[in-house]
Amino acid sequence: MQRLIKRVATSISEPLGRHMAWIPFSCRLGPQYCRSKAAIREHENMGVDERQNYILKGVQRIVRHAFFHNEFYGGVYREHGFAPDQLVTFDDICRIPVVTKALLKSVSIDRRSSRQFGRILVNTGGTSGEPLHFYLDRGAIAREWGHMHRIW
């Protein structure tokens, strides 16, 4: 679907494209974009402790999922003697084992990825000379635009 949208977007005539530019991003990108913008606003209004707790909860959720549902990440964490229950405070985040690009490239993309319907294959720009392929979930681009519009 994403490829179709990209193909259509790049083949639209300039006059039509100018008119389509008036369509709000909330309509173009949908609910993920709106949720991203709302979460950013909420995050900006938090105090330091609340912000750190918010980040910690998100990292705990991701690490727990990776540990129990992904052979690659679970293996890396176990190799380093790390388990999700060691993430208790914000400062514990630095205990998460670092996964390098070289380590990611040493295993197949399927082994280091979640199986998810509608995932999109993308890659890094390859500025190092070796691009890294990975998957994004369907809402990632909309969430990214939410952040881009905030920093602009």
Short mmCIF file of C-alpha atoms in Angstrom, two decimals:
data_model
loop_
_atom_site.label_atom_id
_atom_site.label_comp_id
_atom_site.label_asym_id
_atom_site.label_seq_id
_atom_site.Cartn_x
_atom_site.Cartn_y
_atom_site.Cartn_z
CA MET A 1 0.00 0.00 0.00
CA GLN A 2 2.81 2.40 0.94
CA ARG A 3 4.54 1.76 -2.40
CA LEU A 4 1.29 2.42 -4.24
CA ILE A 5 0.83 5.72 -2.39
CA LYS A 6 4.42 6.72 -3.14
CA ARG A 7 4.05 5.80 -6.83
CA VAL A 8 0.78 7.75 -7.12
CA ALA A 9 2.23 10.72 -5.21
CA THR A 10 5.25 10.95 -7.50
CA SER A 11 3.18 10.71 -10.68
CA ILE A 12 0.57 13.37 -9.83
CA SER A 13 0.60 16.41 -12.08
CA GLU A 14 1.89 19.62 -10.53
CA PRO A 15 -1.47 21.47 -10.65
CA LEU A 16 -3.25 18.57 -8.95
CA GLY A 17 -0.39 18.23 -6.45
CA ARG A 18 -0.72 21.91 -5.51
CA HIS A 19 -4.39 21.40 -4.70
CA MET A 20 -3.73 18.20 -2.78
CA ALA A 21 -1.18 20.06 -0.65
CA TRP A 22 -4.13 21.83 0.98
CA ILE A 23 -5.41 18.55 2.39
CA PRO A 24 -4.42 18.52 6.09
CA PHE A 25 -1.80 15.98 7.13
CA SER A 26 -4.27 14.61 9.66
CA CYS A 27 -6.41 13.49 6.70
CA ARG A 28 -3.49 12.37 4.55
CA LEU A 29 -1.70 10.35 7.23
CA GLY A 30 -4.59 9.39 9.48
CA PRO A 31 -4.93 8.50 13.15
CA GLN A 32 -1.28 7.51 13.75
CA TYR A 33 -0.22 11.03 12.79
CA CYS A 34 -2.83 12.57 15.10
CA ARG A 35 -1.85 10.30 18.01
CA SER A 36 1.81 11.13 17.45
CA LYS A 37 1.13 14.87 17.53
CA ALA A 38 -0.98 14.50 20.70
CA ALA A 39 1.71 12.41 22.42
CA ILE A 40 4.36 15.00 21.52
CA ARG A 41 2.25 17.82 23.00
CA GLU A 42 1.61 15.75 26.13
CA HIS A 43 5.33 14.95 26.48
CA GLU A 44 6.30 18.61 26.16
CA ASN A 45 4.06 19.51 29.11
CA MET A 46 5.55 16.90 31.46
CA GLY A 47 8.01 17.58 34.24
CA VAL A 48 11.38 15.82 34.26
CA ASP A 49 10.28 12.95 36.53
CA GLU A 50 7.06 12.36 34.61
CA ARG A 51 8.96 12.47 31.31
CA GLN A 52 11.55 9.96 32.52
CA ASN A 53 8.80 7.65 33.76
CA TYR A 54 7.01 7.90 30.41
CA ILE A 55 10.23 7.00 28.57
CA LEU A 56 11.00 4.17 31.01
CA LYS A 57 7.55 2.60 30.53
CA GLY A 58 7.93 2.70 26.75
CA VAL A 59 11.43 1.20 26.84
CA GLN A 60 10.26 -1.51 29.27
CA ARG A 61 7.44 -2.45 26.89
CA ILE A 62 9.78 -2.64 23.88
CA VAL A 63 12.52 -4.56 25.71
CA ARG A 64 10.01 -7.04 27.15
CA HIS A 65 8.56 -7.67 23.70
CA ALA A 66 12.02 -8.07 22.12
CA PHE A 67 13.20 -10.40 24.89
CA PHE A 68 10.23 -12.75 24.77
CA HIS A 69 9.19 -12.56 21.11
CA ASN A 70 12.40 -12.17 19.10
CA GLU A 71 15.03 -14.89 18.91
CA PHE A 72 17.83 -12.47 18.03
CA TYR A 73 17.25 -9.81 20.69
CA GLY A 74 16.37 -12.37 23.35
CA GLY A 75 19.66 -14.14 22.60
CA VAL A 76 21.72 -10.94 22.73
CA TYR A 77 20.13 -9.93 26.04
CA ARG A 78 20.69 -13.39 27.58
CA GLU A 79 24.31 -13.47 26.33
CA HIS A 80 24.94 -10.26 28.24
CA GLY A 81 23.10 -11.46 31.36
CA PHE A 82 20.35 -8.92 30.84
CA ALA A 83 16.64 -9.45 31.48
CA PRO A 84 13.68 -7.04 31.23
CA ASP A 85 13.04 -7.14 34.99
CA GLN A 86 16.37 -5.32 35.46
CA LEU A 87 14.77 -2.17 34.01
CA VAL A 88 13.35 -0.62 37.17
CA THR A 89 14.53 3.00 37.01
CA PHE A 90 15.28 5.44 34.22
CA ASP A 91 19.02 5.08 34.89
CA ASP A 92 18.73 1.32 34.26
CA ILE A 93 18.20 2.02 30.56
CA CYS A 94 21.98 2.25 30.14
CA ARG A 95 22.17 -1.45 31.16
CA ILE A 96 20.47 -2.57 27.94
CA PRO A 97 23.09 -4.26 25.75
CA VAL A 98 24.10 -2.20 22.73
CA VAL A 99 23.26 -3.79 19.39
CA THR A 100 25.61 -2.62 16.64
CA LYS A 101 24.96 -2.36 12.93
CA ALA A 102 27.60 -5.05 12.37
CA LEU A 103 25.77 -7.39 14.73
CA LEU A 104 22.45 -6.71 12.99
CA LYS A 105 24.01 -7.39 9.58
CA SER A 106 25.44 -10.70 10.84
CA VAL A 107 21.95 -12.25 11.04
CA SER A 108 19.10 -12.49 8.56
CA ILE A 109 16.50 -9.73 8.53
CA ASP A 110 13.79 -12.27 9.39
CA ARG A 111 15.63 -13.42 12.50
CA ARG A 112 15.99 -9.88 13.86
CA SER A 113 12.52 -8.66 12.88
CA SER A 114 9.01 -9.04 14.22
CA ARG A 115 6.51 -10.75 11.98
CA GLN A 116 3.89 -8.10 11.45
CA PHE A 117 1.18 -7.71 8.85
CA GLY A 118 1.75 -4.75 6.56
CA ARG A 119 5.36 -4.12 7.52
CA ILE A 120 7.40 -2.07 5.07
CA LEU A 121 10.94 -2.98 4.00
CA VAL A 122 13.27 0.06 4.14
CA ASN A 123 16.98 0.63 4.50
CA THR A 124 19.46 3.11 5.89
CA GLY A 125 20.97 5.48 3.39
CA GLY A 126 24.16 3.48 3.33
CA THR A 127 26.40 6.48 3.97
CA SER A 128 28.90 4.06 5.51
CA GLY A 129 28.89 2.16 2.23
CA GLU A 130 26.79 -0.66 3.64
CA PRO A 131 23.04 -0.03 3.88
CA LEU A 132 21.08 -1.91 6.52
CA HIS A 133 17.65 -3.29 5.62
CA PHE A 134 14.92 -3.37 8.25
CA TYR A 135 11.15 -3.26 8.54
CA LEU A 136 8.89 -0.45 9.71
CA ASP A 137 5.36 -0.96 10.92
CA ARG A 138 2.58 0.64 8.87
CA GLY A 139 2.22 3.62 11.22
CA ALA A 140 5.90 4.56 11.43
CA ILE A 141 5.87 7.07 8.59
CA ALA A 142 2.85 8.90 9.99
CA ARG A 143 4.48 9.04 13.45
CA GLU A 144 7.70 10.33 11.92
CA TRP A 145 5.81 13.12 10.15
CA GLY A 146 4.26 14.08 13.49
CA HIS A 147 7.76 14.58 14.87
CA MET A 148 9.02 16.33 11.74
CA HIS A 149 6.21 18.87 11.88
CA ARG A 150 6.99 19.55 15.52
CA ILE A 151 10.67 20.31 14.92
CA TRP A 152 9.95 22.50 11.88
#
